[in-house]
Amino acid sequence: MTVFWKPWQNIFSICLVLCTTAVLSAQFQLQPLNSTVQQGSDARFIATVQGNWQIMTWTVRQIMVLTIPAGGNTTSFSPQFSARFCSSGNTSCVEFTIHNVTRRESGPVICTMLGEYGSKTAQLHVEESGTVNIMEGNMTVIQDQEVKFQCVATAWFPTPTISWTRNGQAINSNLYNTTSMADGDSFNSTSVLTFQAISNTTVECQATVQTLTKPQSSSVFLVVVPKPPNWTVLIAVVVSFGGFALLILLIIGLIFCYKRRKKKQPNYQDEMR
Ligand SMILES: *[C@@H]1O[C@H](CO)[C@@H](O)[C@H](O)[C@H]1NC(C)=O
Ligand SMILES: *[C@@H]1O[C@H](CO)[C@@H](O)[C@H](O)[C@H]1NC(C)=O
Ligand SMILES: *[C@@H]1O[C@H](CO)[C@@H](O)[C@H](O)[C@H]1NC(C)=O
Ligand SMILES: *[C@@H]1O[C@H](CO)[C@@H](O)[C@H](O)[C@H]1NC(C)=O
Ligand SMILES: *[C@@H]1O[C@H](CO)[C@@H](O)[C@H](O)[C@H]1NC(C)=O
Ligand SMILES: *[C@@H]1O[C@H](CO)[C@@H](O)[C@H](O)[C@H]1NC(C)=O
Ligand SMILES: *[C@@H]1O[C@H](CO)[C@@H](O)[C@H](O)[C@H]1NC(C)=O
Ligand SMILES: *[C@@H]1O[C@H](CO)[C@@H](O)[C@H](O)[C@H]1NC(C)=O
Protein backbone atom coordinates (compact mmCIF):
# COMPACT_ATOMS: atom_id res chain seq x y z
CA MET A 1 0.00 0.00 0.00
CA THR A 2 2.61 2.56 1.08
CA VAL A 3 4.83 1.55 -1.84
CA PHE A 4 1.97 2.41 -4.22
CA TRP A 5 1.00 5.71 -2.59
CA LYS A 6 4.44 7.34 -2.20
CA PRO A 7 4.80 8.49 -5.87
CA TRP A 8 1.23 9.80 -5.91
CA GLN A 9 1.87 11.76 -2.74
CA ASN A 10 5.00 13.29 -4.24
CA ILE A 11 3.19 14.34 -7.41
CA PHE A 12 0.38 15.75 -5.33
CA SER A 13 2.71 17.85 -3.16
CA ILE A 14 4.64 19.14 -6.24
CA CYS A 15 1.36 20.14 -7.82
CA LEU A 16 0.30 21.86 -4.61
CA VAL A 17 3.51 23.96 -4.55
CA LEU A 18 3.27 24.85 -8.28
CA CYS A 19 -0.40 25.64 -8.12
CA THR A 20 -0.13 27.88 -5.04
CA THR A 21 2.79 29.79 -6.59
CA ALA A 22 0.79 30.27 -9.79
CA VAL A 23 -2.25 31.41 -7.85
CA LEU A 24 -0.23 33.73 -5.61
CA SER A 25 1.56 35.45 -8.51
CA ALA A 26 -1.75 35.82 -10.33
CA GLN A 27 -3.20 37.52 -7.28
CA PHE A 28 -1.09 40.65 -7.68
CA GLN A 29 -0.38 42.41 -10.97
CA LEU A 30 1.25 45.68 -11.90
CA GLN A 31 0.62 47.47 -15.20
CA PRO A 32 2.14 48.77 -17.34
CA LEU A 33 5.50 47.10 -16.68
CA ASN A 34 7.24 49.42 -19.14
CA SER A 35 5.98 52.97 -19.40
CA THR A 36 7.29 55.88 -21.48
CA VAL A 37 5.91 59.37 -20.79
CA GLN A 38 6.67 63.00 -21.57
CA GLN A 39 8.36 65.13 -18.95
CA GLY A 40 5.73 67.27 -17.22
CA SER A 41 2.91 64.78 -17.76
CA ASP A 42 1.49 62.23 -15.32
CA ALA A 43 2.66 58.61 -15.12
CA ARG A 44 0.02 56.11 -13.99
CA PHE A 45 0.42 52.56 -12.75
CA ILE A 46 -2.33 50.13 -11.83
CA ALA A 47 -1.95 47.39 -9.23
CA THR A 48 -4.66 44.75 -9.22
CA VAL A 49 -4.87 42.47 -6.21
CA GLN A 50 -7.05 39.48 -5.55
CA GLY A 51 -7.87 38.67 -1.98
CA ASN A 52 -7.54 40.65 1.19
CA TRP A 53 -4.49 42.73 1.74
CA GLN A 54 -3.39 45.17 4.42
CA ILE A 55 -0.72 47.57 3.24
CA MET A 56 0.64 48.56 -0.17
CA THR A 57 3.70 50.77 -0.69
CA TRP A 58 5.17 52.46 -3.77
CA THR A 59 8.88 53.14 -4.27
CA VAL A 60 10.30 55.60 -6.82
CA ARG A 61 13.98 56.65 -7.10
CA GLN A 62 14.74 54.16 -4.30
CA ILE A 63 12.54 56.19 -1.97
CA MET A 64 9.33 54.83 -0.51
CA VAL A 65 7.00 57.61 -1.59
CA LEU A 66 3.55 56.37 -0.70
CA THR A 67 1.74 54.00 1.65
CA ILE A 68 -1.87 52.82 1.28
CA PRO A 69 -3.57 50.81 3.99
CA ALA A 70 -6.47 48.80 2.49
CA GLY A 71 -8.90 50.41 4.87
CA GLY A 72 -7.40 53.81 5.62
CA ASN A 73 -5.95 57.01 4.33
CA THR A 74 -3.05 57.20 1.95
CA THR A 75 0.21 58.68 3.23
CA SER A 76 2.31 60.39 0.59
CA PHE A 77 5.91 61.57 0.75
CA SER A 78 5.07 64.55 -1.47
CA PRO A 79 2.06 65.91 -3.39
CA GLN A 80 3.79 64.68 -6.55
CA PHE A 81 2.63 61.15 -5.65
CA SER A 82 -0.95 60.08 -5.18
CA ALA A 83 -3.02 56.92 -5.19
CA ARG A 84 -6.67 56.00 -5.21
CA PHE A 85 -8.84 52.95 -5.53
CA CYS A 86 -9.95 52.52 -9.15
CA SER A 87 -13.53 52.41 -7.89
CA SER A 88 -14.35 53.67 -4.43
CA GLY A 89 -14.64 51.05 -1.71
CA ASN A 90 -13.12 48.34 -3.97
CA THR A 91 -9.62 47.53 -2.78
CA SER A 92 -8.86 45.11 -5.63
CA CYS A 93 -7.50 47.86 -7.89
CA VAL A 94 -5.18 50.73 -6.98
CA GLU A 95 -4.11 53.52 -9.30
CA PHE A 96 -0.80 55.17 -8.43
CA THR A 97 0.08 58.48 -10.11
CA ILE A 98 3.32 60.42 -10.37
CA HIS A 99 2.32 63.97 -11.26
CA ASN A 100 4.46 66.30 -13.37
CA VAL A 101 7.10 63.66 -14.06
CA THR A 102 10.72 64.74 -14.45
CA ARG A 103 13.72 62.85 -15.75
CA ARG A 104 14.72 62.15 -12.12
CA GLU A 105 11.79 59.74 -11.74
CA SER A 106 13.10 57.57 -14.62
CA GLY A 107 13.89 54.02 -13.54
CA PRO A 108 12.19 51.38 -11.46
CA VAL A 109 8.78 51.97 -9.90
CA ILE A 110 8.19 49.30 -7.28
CA CYS A 111 4.89 48.26 -5.78
CA THR A 112 5.20 46.20 -2.60
CA MET A 113 2.49 44.45 -0.64
CA LEU A 114 2.82 43.52 2.96
CA GLY A 115 2.85 39.77 3.42
CA GLU A 116 3.30 36.94 0.93
CA TYR A 117 2.33 38.96 -2.15
CA GLY A 118 5.89 40.28 -2.50
CA SER A 119 6.67 43.11 -4.91
CA LYS A 120 6.46 43.99 -8.58
CA THR A 121 8.73 46.36 -10.53
CA ALA A 122 7.83 48.51 -13.51
CA GLN A 123 10.23 50.62 -15.58
CA LEU A 124 9.50 54.28 -16.17
CA HIS A 125 11.13 56.12 -19.09
CA VAL A 126 10.77 59.90 -19.24
CA GLU A 127 11.23 61.75 -22.51
CA GLU A 128 11.99 65.41 -22.81
CA SER A 129 11.03 67.65 -25.71
CA GLY A 130 13.15 70.71 -26.15
CA THR A 131 13.14 73.50 -28.72
CA VAL A 132 13.57 73.55 -32.47
CA ASN A 133 14.68 76.48 -34.60
CA ILE A 134 15.69 77.14 -38.21
CA MET A 135 18.72 79.37 -37.76
CA GLU A 136 18.60 81.21 -41.11
CA GLY A 137 15.11 82.67 -40.60
CA ASN A 138 13.26 83.93 -43.70
CA MET A 139 15.42 84.01 -46.82
CA THR A 140 15.35 85.72 -50.19
CA VAL A 141 17.38 84.15 -52.96
CA ILE A 142 17.76 84.29 -56.72
CA GLN A 143 16.12 81.50 -58.72
CA ASP A 144 18.19 78.32 -59.22
CA GLN A 145 20.56 79.30 -56.40
CA GLU A 146 21.39 76.48 -53.96
CA VAL A 147 19.92 77.18 -50.52
CA LYS A 148 20.99 75.73 -47.18
CA PHE A 149 18.88 75.65 -44.00
CA GLN A 150 20.16 74.59 -40.60
CA CYS A 151 17.69 73.32 -38.01
CA VAL A 152 18.87 73.13 -34.41
CA ALA A 153 16.97 71.08 -31.82
CA THR A 154 18.11 71.77 -28.26
CA ALA A 155 17.59 69.89 -24.98
CA TRP A 156 15.87 66.69 -26.10
CA PHE A 157 15.85 63.22 -24.59
CA PRO A 158 16.34 60.81 -26.21
CA THR A 159 17.71 62.13 -29.55
CA PRO A 160 14.80 63.55 -31.54
CA THR A 161 13.77 62.40 -34.99
CA ILE A 162 14.13 65.36 -37.33
CA SER A 163 12.25 65.75 -40.60
CA TRP A 164 11.61 68.59 -43.04
CA THR A 165 8.66 69.66 -45.14
CA ARG A 166 8.41 71.98 -48.14
CA ASN A 167 4.95 73.54 -48.63
CA GLY A 168 3.66 70.84 -46.26
CA GLN A 169 5.16 67.97 -48.28
CA ALA A 170 7.75 65.71 -46.68
CA ILE A 171 11.22 66.19 -48.08
CA ASN A 172 13.25 63.18 -49.21
CA SER A 173 15.70 62.34 -46.44
CA ASN A 174 18.69 62.28 -48.77
CA LEU A 175 18.41 66.07 -49.06
CA TYR A 176 19.33 66.53 -45.40
CA ASN A 177 21.86 65.35 -42.85
CA THR A 178 21.26 65.18 -39.13
CA THR A 179 23.86 64.90 -36.39
CA SER A 180 23.32 64.70 -32.63
CA MET A 181 25.50 65.31 -29.64
CA ALA A 182 25.03 64.87 -25.91
CA ASP A 183 24.69 68.04 -23.86
CA GLY A 184 24.84 66.90 -20.24
CA ASP A 185 21.91 64.49 -19.84
CA SER A 186 20.07 65.59 -22.98
CA PHE A 187 20.80 65.92 -26.68
CA ASN A 188 21.23 68.67 -29.27
CA SER A 189 20.59 67.74 -32.90
CA THR A 190 21.48 69.71 -35.99
CA SER A 191 20.00 68.98 -39.39
CA VAL A 192 21.26 70.60 -42.59
CA LEU A 193 18.99 70.77 -45.63
CA THR A 194 20.20 71.81 -49.07
CA PHE A 195 18.19 72.16 -52.28
CA GLN A 196 17.86 74.34 -55.35
CA ALA A 197 15.52 77.34 -55.04
CA ILE A 198 12.83 77.10 -57.70
CA SER A 199 9.73 78.82 -56.33
CA ASN A 200 8.47 80.58 -53.21
CA THR A 201 8.36 77.94 -50.49
CA THR A 202 7.46 77.47 -46.84
CA VAL A 203 10.18 75.34 -45.24
CA GLU A 204 9.43 73.59 -41.95
CA CYS A 205 11.66 71.59 -39.64
CA GLN A 206 10.00 69.13 -37.24
CA ALA A 207 11.49 67.36 -34.23
CA THR A 208 9.78 64.62 -32.29
CA VAL A 209 10.20 61.80 -29.79
CA GLN A 210 8.00 58.72 -29.36
CA THR A 211 5.57 60.19 -26.80
CA LEU A 212 4.98 63.56 -28.47
CA THR A 213 1.58 63.58 -30.17
CA LYS A 214 2.43 66.70 -32.19
CA PRO A 215 6.03 67.39 -33.22
CA GLN A 216 7.72 70.64 -32.28
CA SER A 217 8.33 72.70 -35.39
CA SER A 218 9.89 75.82 -36.81
CA SER A 219 9.08 77.27 -40.21
CA VAL A 220 10.45 79.98 -42.47
CA PHE A 221 9.64 81.52 -45.85
CA LEU A 222 11.89 81.22 -48.85
CA VAL A 223 11.23 84.02 -51.35
CA VAL A 224 12.62 83.29 -54.80
CA VAL A 225 13.21 86.26 -57.10
CA PRO A 226 13.50 85.66 -60.84
CA LYS A 227 16.97 85.61 -62.35
CA PRO A 228 18.03 89.03 -63.69
CA PRO A 229 18.93 89.10 -67.41
CA ASN A 230 22.42 87.75 -67.66
CA TRP A 231 24.53 90.59 -69.17
CA THR A 232 27.74 88.59 -69.45
CA VAL A 233 26.01 86.02 -71.64
CA LEU A 234 24.51 88.83 -73.75
CA ILE A 235 27.91 90.51 -74.14
CA ALA A 236 29.51 87.20 -75.03
CA VAL A 237 26.84 86.62 -77.68
CA VAL A 238 27.30 90.12 -79.14
CA VAL A 239 31.08 89.79 -79.11
CA SER A 240 31.07 86.38 -80.76
CA PHE A 241 28.57 87.54 -83.38
CA GLY A 242 30.73 90.61 -84.06
CA GLY A 243 33.82 88.43 -84.36
CA PHE A 244 32.02 86.09 -86.77
CA ALA A 245 30.86 89.01 -88.93
CA LEU A 246 34.41 90.43 -88.94
CA LEU A 247 35.80 87.04 -90.02
CA ILE A 248 33.29 86.82 -92.90
CA LEU A 249 34.19 90.36 -93.99
CA LEU A 250 37.87 89.46 -93.87
CA ILE A 251 37.32 86.34 -95.98
CA ILE A 252 35.22 88.29 -98.53
CA GLY A 253 37.94 90.94 -98.64
CA LEU A 254 40.63 88.33 -99.22
CA ILE A 255 38.66 86.65 -102.00
CA PHE A 256 38.07 90.03 -103.61
CA CYS A 257 41.77 90.92 -103.49
CA TYR A 258 42.79 87.54 -104.88
CA LYS A 259 40.33 87.82 -107.72
CA ARG A 260 41.65 91.30 -108.55
CA ARG A 261 45.24 90.08 -108.53
CA LYS A 262 44.28 87.11 -110.75
CA LYS A 263 42.67 89.52 -113.25
CA LYS A 264 45.70 91.80 -113.14
CA GLN A 265 48.22 88.99 -113.75
CA PRO A 266 47.24 88.16 -117.38
CA ASN A 267 47.31 91.89 -118.18
CA TYR A 268 50.91 92.02 -117.04
CA GLN A 269 51.82 88.96 -119.15
CA ASP A 270 50.10 90.60 -122.10
CA GLU A 271 52.16 93.74 -121.58
CA MET A 272 55.31 91.62 -121.49
CA ARG A 273 54.37 89.99 -124.78
C1 LIG B 1 10.55 49.72 -22.66
O1 LIG B 1 10.29 50.92 -23.39
C2 LIG B 1 11.46 51.54 -23.90
C3 LIG B 1 11.07 52.83 -24.52
O2 LIG B 1 9.89 52.76 -25.24
C4 LIG B 1 12.13 50.58 -24.89
O3 LIG B 1 13.31 51.20 -25.36
C5 LIG B 1 12.45 49.29 -24.18
O4 LIG B 1 12.98 48.39 -25.12
C6 LIG B 1 11.22 48.70 -23.54
N1 LIG B 1 11.62 47.55 -22.77
C7 LIG B 1 10.94 46.42 -22.79
C8 LIG B 1 11.45 45.32 -21.91
O5 LIG B 1 9.94 46.29 -23.49
C1 LIG C 1 -8.91 59.62 6.95
O1 LIG C 1 -8.84 61.03 6.95
C2 LIG C 1 -10.04 61.67 7.28
C3 LIG C 1 -9.84 63.17 7.12
O2 LIG C 1 -8.64 63.47 6.56
C4 LIG C 1 -10.39 61.31 8.73
O3 LIG C 1 -11.62 61.92 9.04
C5 LIG C 1 -10.50 59.81 8.83
O4 LIG C 1 -10.72 59.44 10.16
C6 LIG C 1 -9.25 59.12 8.36
N1 LIG C 1 -9.44 57.70 8.33
C7 LIG C 1 -8.58 56.85 8.88
C8 LIG C 1 -8.95 55.41 8.84
O5 LIG C 1 -7.52 57.21 9.38
C1 LIG D 1 -13.82 45.20 -7.62
O1 LIG D 1 -13.41 45.38 -8.96
C2 LIG D 1 -13.08 44.18 -9.65
C3 LIG D 1 -12.59 44.53 -11.01
O2 LIG D 1 -11.72 45.60 -10.95
C4 LIG D 1 -14.28 43.27 -9.73
O3 LIG D 1 -13.93 42.04 -10.34
C5 LIG D 1 -14.79 43.00 -8.33
O4 LIG D 1 -16.00 42.25 -8.39
C6 LIG D 1 -15.07 44.31 -7.58
N1 LIG D 1 -15.46 44.01 -6.20
C7 LIG D 1 -16.46 44.60 -5.60
C8 LIG D 1 -16.69 44.23 -4.18
O5 LIG D 1 -17.16 45.44 -6.16
C1 LIG E 1 6.43 70.64 -12.85
O1 LIG E 1 7.75 70.53 -12.34
C2 LIG E 1 8.62 71.56 -12.77
C3 LIG E 1 10.00 71.25 -12.25
O2 LIG E 1 9.99 70.52 -11.08
C4 LIG E 1 8.08 72.90 -12.25
O3 LIG E 1 8.92 73.94 -12.70
C5 LIG E 1 6.68 73.11 -12.80
O4 LIG E 1 6.13 74.30 -12.26
C6 LIG E 1 5.80 71.94 -12.41
N1 LIG E 1 4.50 72.10 -13.06
C7 LIG E 1 3.36 71.88 -12.43
C8 LIG E 1 2.13 72.05 -13.26
O5 LIG E 1 3.31 71.55 -11.27
C1 LIG F 1 9.01 85.39 -41.83
O1 LIG F 1 7.99 86.01 -42.59
C2 LIG F 1 6.68 85.84 -42.04
C3 LIG F 1 5.67 86.45 -42.98
O2 LIG F 1 6.23 86.87 -44.13
C4 LIG F 1 6.64 86.50 -40.68
O3 LIG F 1 5.37 86.29 -40.08
C5 LIG F 1 7.70 85.89 -39.79
O4 LIG F 1 7.75 86.56 -38.56
C6 LIG F 1 9.07 85.98 -40.45
N1 LIG F 1 10.02 85.26 -39.64
C7 LIG F 1 11.21 85.73 -39.32
C8 LIG F 1 12.09 84.85 -38.50
O5 LIG F 1 11.56 86.84 -39.68
C1 LIG G 1 25.23 64.18 -45.99
O1 LIG G 1 26.48 63.66 -45.59
C2 LIG G 1 27.04 62.76 -46.53
C3 LIG G 1 28.32 62.21 -45.93
O2 LIG G 1 28.85 63.07 -44.98
C4 LIG G 1 27.28 63.48 -47.84
O3 LIG G 1 27.79 62.59 -48.76
C5 LIG G 1 25.98 64.05 -48.36
O4 LIG G 1 26.19 64.80 -49.51
C6 LIG G 1 25.35 64.93 -47.30
N1 LIG G 1 24.05 65.35 -47.77
C7 LIG G 1 23.59 66.60 -47.60
C8 LIG G 1 22.23 66.85 -48.12
O5 LIG G 1 24.23 67.47 -47.02
C1 LIG H 1 23.25 72.54 -26.99
O1 LIG H 1 22.49 73.70 -27.28
C2 LIG H 1 22.56 74.72 -26.28
C3 LIG H 1 21.63 75.85 -26.69
O2 LIG H 1 21.75 76.13 -28.06
C4 LIG H 1 23.99 75.20 -26.12
O3 LIG H 1 24.06 76.15 -25.07
C5 LIG H 1 24.88 73.99 -25.79
O4 LIG H 1 26.23 74.40 -25.73
C6 LIG H 1 24.71 72.92 -26.85
N1 LIG H 1 25.49 71.76 -26.44
C7 LIG H 1 26.31 71.11 -27.25
C8 LIG H 1 27.02 69.94 -26.70
O5 LIG H 1 26.46 71.48 -28.41
C1 LIG I 1 7.82 85.08 -54.74
O1 LIG I 1 7.05 86.06 -54.08
C2 LIG I 1 7.44 87.39 -54.33
C3 LIG I 1 6.58 88.30 -53.48
O2 LIG I 1 6.37 87.76 -52.22
C4 LIG I 1 7.30 87.70 -55.79
O3 LIG I 1 7.76 89.02 -56.04
C5 LIG I 1 8.10 86.70 -56.59
O4 LIG I 1 7.90 86.91 -57.95
C6 LIG I 1 7.72 85.28 -56.24
N1 LIG I 1 8.61 84.37 -56.91
C7 LIG I 1 8.19 83.35 -57.66
C8 LIG I 1 9.23 82.51 -58.31
O5 LIG I 1 6.99 83.14 -57.82
Tab-separated table of N, CA and C in Angstrom, residues 130-137 139 147-156 159-165 171 175-181 187-195 203-208 215-220:
chain	number	residue	atom	x	y	z
A	130	GLY	N	12.523	69.400	-26.291
A	130	GLY	CA	13.154	70.713	-26.154
A	130	GLY	C	12.627	71.689	-27.182
A	131	THR	N	13.540	72.472	-27.755
A	131	THR	CA	13.143	73.496	-28.718
A	131	THR	C	13.672	73.126	-30.096
A	132	VAL	N	13.091	73.761	-31.106
A	132	VAL	CA	13.573	73.554	-32.473
A	132	VAL	C	13.534	74.897	-33.193
A	133	ASN	N	14.558	75.164	-33.979
A	133	ASN	CA	14.679	76.478	-34.597
A	133	ASN	C	15.473	76.405	-35.911
A	134	ILE	N	14.929	77.031	-36.953
A	134	ILE	CA	15.694	77.143	-38.215
A	134	ILE	C	16.510	78.422	-38.103
A	135	MET	N	17.824	78.267	-38.081
A	135	MET	CA	18.717	79.374	-37.763
A	135	MET	C	18.668	80.517	-38.787
A	136	GLU	N	18.503	80.189	-40.071
A	136	GLU	CA	18.605	81.210	-41.112
A	136	GLU	C	17.449	82.205	-41.086
A	137	GLY	N	16.293	81.807	-40.532
A	137	GLY	CA	15.113	82.666	-40.598
A	137	GLY	C	14.617	82.746	-42.033
A	139	MET	N	14.312	83.785	-45.870
A	139	MET	CA	15.418	84.013	-46.815
A	139	MET	C	14.882	84.472	-48.160
A	147	VAL	N	20.162	76.628	-51.850
A	147	VAL	CA	19.919	77.179	-50.515
A	147	VAL	C	20.225	76.127	-49.456
A	148	LYS	N	20.626	76.611	-48.282
A	148	LYS	CA	20.988	75.726	-47.181
A	148	LYS	C	20.270	76.212	-45.919
A	149	PHE	N	19.541	75.310	-45.264
A	149	PHE	CA	18.885	75.650	-44.001
A	149	PHE	C	19.441	74.754	-42.908
A	150	GLN	N	19.644	75.349	-41.738
A	150	GLN	CA	20.159	74.592	-40.599
A	150	GLN	C	19.118	74.617	-39.487
A	151	CYS	N	18.697	73.427	-39.070
A	151	CYS	CA	17.688	73.324	-38.012
A	151	CYS	C	18.364	72.798	-36.747
A	152	VAL	N	18.214	73.534	-35.649
A	152	VAL	CA	18.870	73.134	-34.406
A	152	VAL	C	17.810	72.770	-33.362
A	153	ALA	N	17.867	71.545	-32.882
A	153	ALA	CA	16.966	71.075	-31.820
A	153	ALA	C	17.786	70.977	-30.532
A	154	THR	N	17.342	71.688	-29.508
A	154	THR	CA	18.112	71.773	-28.263
A	154	THR	C	17.352	71.162	-27.094
A	155	ALA	N	18.098	70.449	-26.251
A	155	ALA	CA	17.591	69.893	-24.985
A	155	ALA	C	16.487	68.852	-25.189
A	156	TRP	N	16.824	67.787	-25.890
A	156	TRP	CA	15.869	66.688	-26.102
A	156	TRP	C	16.405	65.428	-25.442
A	159	THR	N	17.468	61.302	-28.367
A	159	THR	CA	17.707	62.130	-29.548
A	159	THR	C	16.425	62.219	-30.368
A	160	PRO	N	16.044	63.422	-30.777
A	160	PRO	CA	14.797	63.555	-31.536
A	160	PRO	C	14.946	63.067	-32.974
A	161	THR	N	13.806	62.722	-33.562
A	161	THR	CA	13.769	62.399	-34.990
A	161	THR	C	13.460	63.699	-35.705
A	162	ILE	N	14.325	64.088	-36.627
A	162	ILE	CA	14.128	65.356	-37.330
A	162	ILE	C	13.713	65.105	-38.769
A	163	SER	N	12.681	65.851	-39.204
A	163	SER	CA	12.245	65.747	-40.598
A	163	SER	C	11.919	67.143	-41.108
A	164	TRP	N	11.874	67.277	-42.415
A	164	TRP	CA	11.614	68.586	-43.040
A	164	TRP	C	10.427	68.481	-43.982
A	165	THR	N	9.710	69.608	-44.123
A	165	THR	CA	8.661	69.660	-45.145
A	165	THR	C	8.842	70.924	-45.967
A	171	ILE	N	10.053	66.110	-47.206
A	171	ILE	CA	11.224	66.191	-48.085
A	171	ILE	C	11.984	64.879	-47.999
A	175	LEU	N	18.096	64.644	-48.869
A	175	LEU	CA	18.406	66.066	-49.058
A	175	LEU	C	18.890	66.703	-47.762
A	176	TYR	N	18.847	65.953	-46.666
A	176	TYR	CA	19.333	66.530	-45.404
A	176	TYR	C	20.148	65.535	-44.592
A	177	ASN	N	20.973	66.116	-43.723
A	177	ASN	CA	21.863	65.349	-42.852
A	177	ASN	C	21.643	65.777	-41.412
A	178	THR	N	21.491	64.837	-40.523
A	178	THR	CA	21.255	65.182	-39.125
A	178	THR	C	22.344	64.581	-38.240
A	179	THR	N	22.864	65.399	-37.349
A	179	THR	CA	23.856	64.902	-36.390
A	179	THR	C	23.387	65.281	-34.982
A	180	SER	N	23.728	64.447	-34.017
A	180	SER	CA	23.317	64.701	-32.631
A	180	SER	C	24.514	64.636	-31.717
A	181	MET	N	24.459	65.442	-30.654
A	181	MET	CA	25.502	65.306	-29.640
A	181	MET	C	24.918	65.520	-28.249
A	187	PHE	N	20.134	65.902	-25.379
A	187	PHE	CA	20.803	65.925	-26.680
A	187	PHE	C	20.463	67.172	-27.481
A	188	ASN	N	21.440	67.630	-28.254
A	188	ASN	CA	21.225	68.670	-29.272
A	188	ASN	C	21.357	67.966	-30.618
A	189	SER	N	20.475	68.299	-31.544
A	189	SER	CA	20.591	67.741	-32.895
A	189	SER	C	20.608	68.870	-33.898
A	190	THR	N	21.424	68.703	-34.928
A	190	THR	CA	21.483	69.707	-35.991
A	190	THR	C	21.240	69.000	-37.314
A	191	SER	N	20.307	69.560	-38.087
A	191	SER	CA	20.003	68.975	-39.390
A	191	SER	C	20.244	70.036	-40.459
A	192	VAL	N	20.951	69.648	-41.509
A	192	VAL	CA	21.260	70.596	-42.589
A	192	VAL	C	20.568	70.142	-43.869
A	193	LEU	N	19.751	71.054	-44.404
A	193	LEU	CA	18.992	70.775	-45.628
A	193	LEU	C	19.539	71.630	-46.766
A	194	THR	N	19.786	71.017	-47.907
A	194	THR	CA	20.201	71.808	-49.075
A	194	THR	C	19.359	71.410	-50.280
A	195	PHE	N	18.920	72.427	-51.030
A	195	PHE	CA	18.189	72.165	-52.281
A	195	PHE	C	18.271	73.391	-53.178
A	203	VAL	N	9.322	76.451	-45.671
A	203	VAL	CA	10.183	75.343	-45.243
A	203	VAL	C	9.970	75.127	-43.752
A	204	GLU	N	9.677	73.884	-43.365
A	204	GLU	CA	9.428	73.588	-41.953
A	204	GLU	C	10.329	72.462	-41.486
A	205	CYS	N	10.849	72.630	-40.268
A	205	CYS	CA	11.657	71.590	-39.637
A	205	CYS	C	10.868	71.063	-38.439
A	206	GLN	N	10.763	69.732	-38.332
A	206	GLN	CA	9.999	69.130	-37.235
A	206	GLN	C	10.886	68.195	-36.429
A	207	ALA	N	10.741	68.258	-35.116
A	207	ALA	CA	11.485	67.362	-34.232
A	207	ALA	C	10.491	66.654	-33.331
A	208	THR	N	10.717	65.353	-33.139
A	208	THR	CA	9.775	64.621	-32.293
A	208	THR	C	10.445	63.459	-31.563
A	215	PRO	N	4.612	66.996	-33.269
A	215	PRO	CA	6.031	67.385	-33.223
A	215	PRO	C	6.223	68.879	-32.978
A	216	GLN	N	7.354	69.227	-32.408
A	216	GLN	CA	7.720	70.641	-32.283
A	216	GLN	C	8.206	71.065	-33.655
A	217	SER	N	7.897	72.301	-34.057
A	217	SER	CA	8.329	72.698	-35.390
A	217	SER	C	8.732	74.156	-35.468
A	218	SER	N	9.454	74.456	-36.524
A	218	SER	CA	9.889	75.821	-36.806
A	218	SER	C	9.772	75.990	-38.310
A	219	SER	N	9.182	77.123	-38.764
A	219	SER	CA	9.082	77.266	-40.213
A	219	SER	C	9.492	78.660	-40.670
A	220	VAL	N	9.985	78.714	-41.885
A	220	VAL	CA	10.447	79.979	-42.474
A	220	VAL	C	9.956	80.081	-43.917
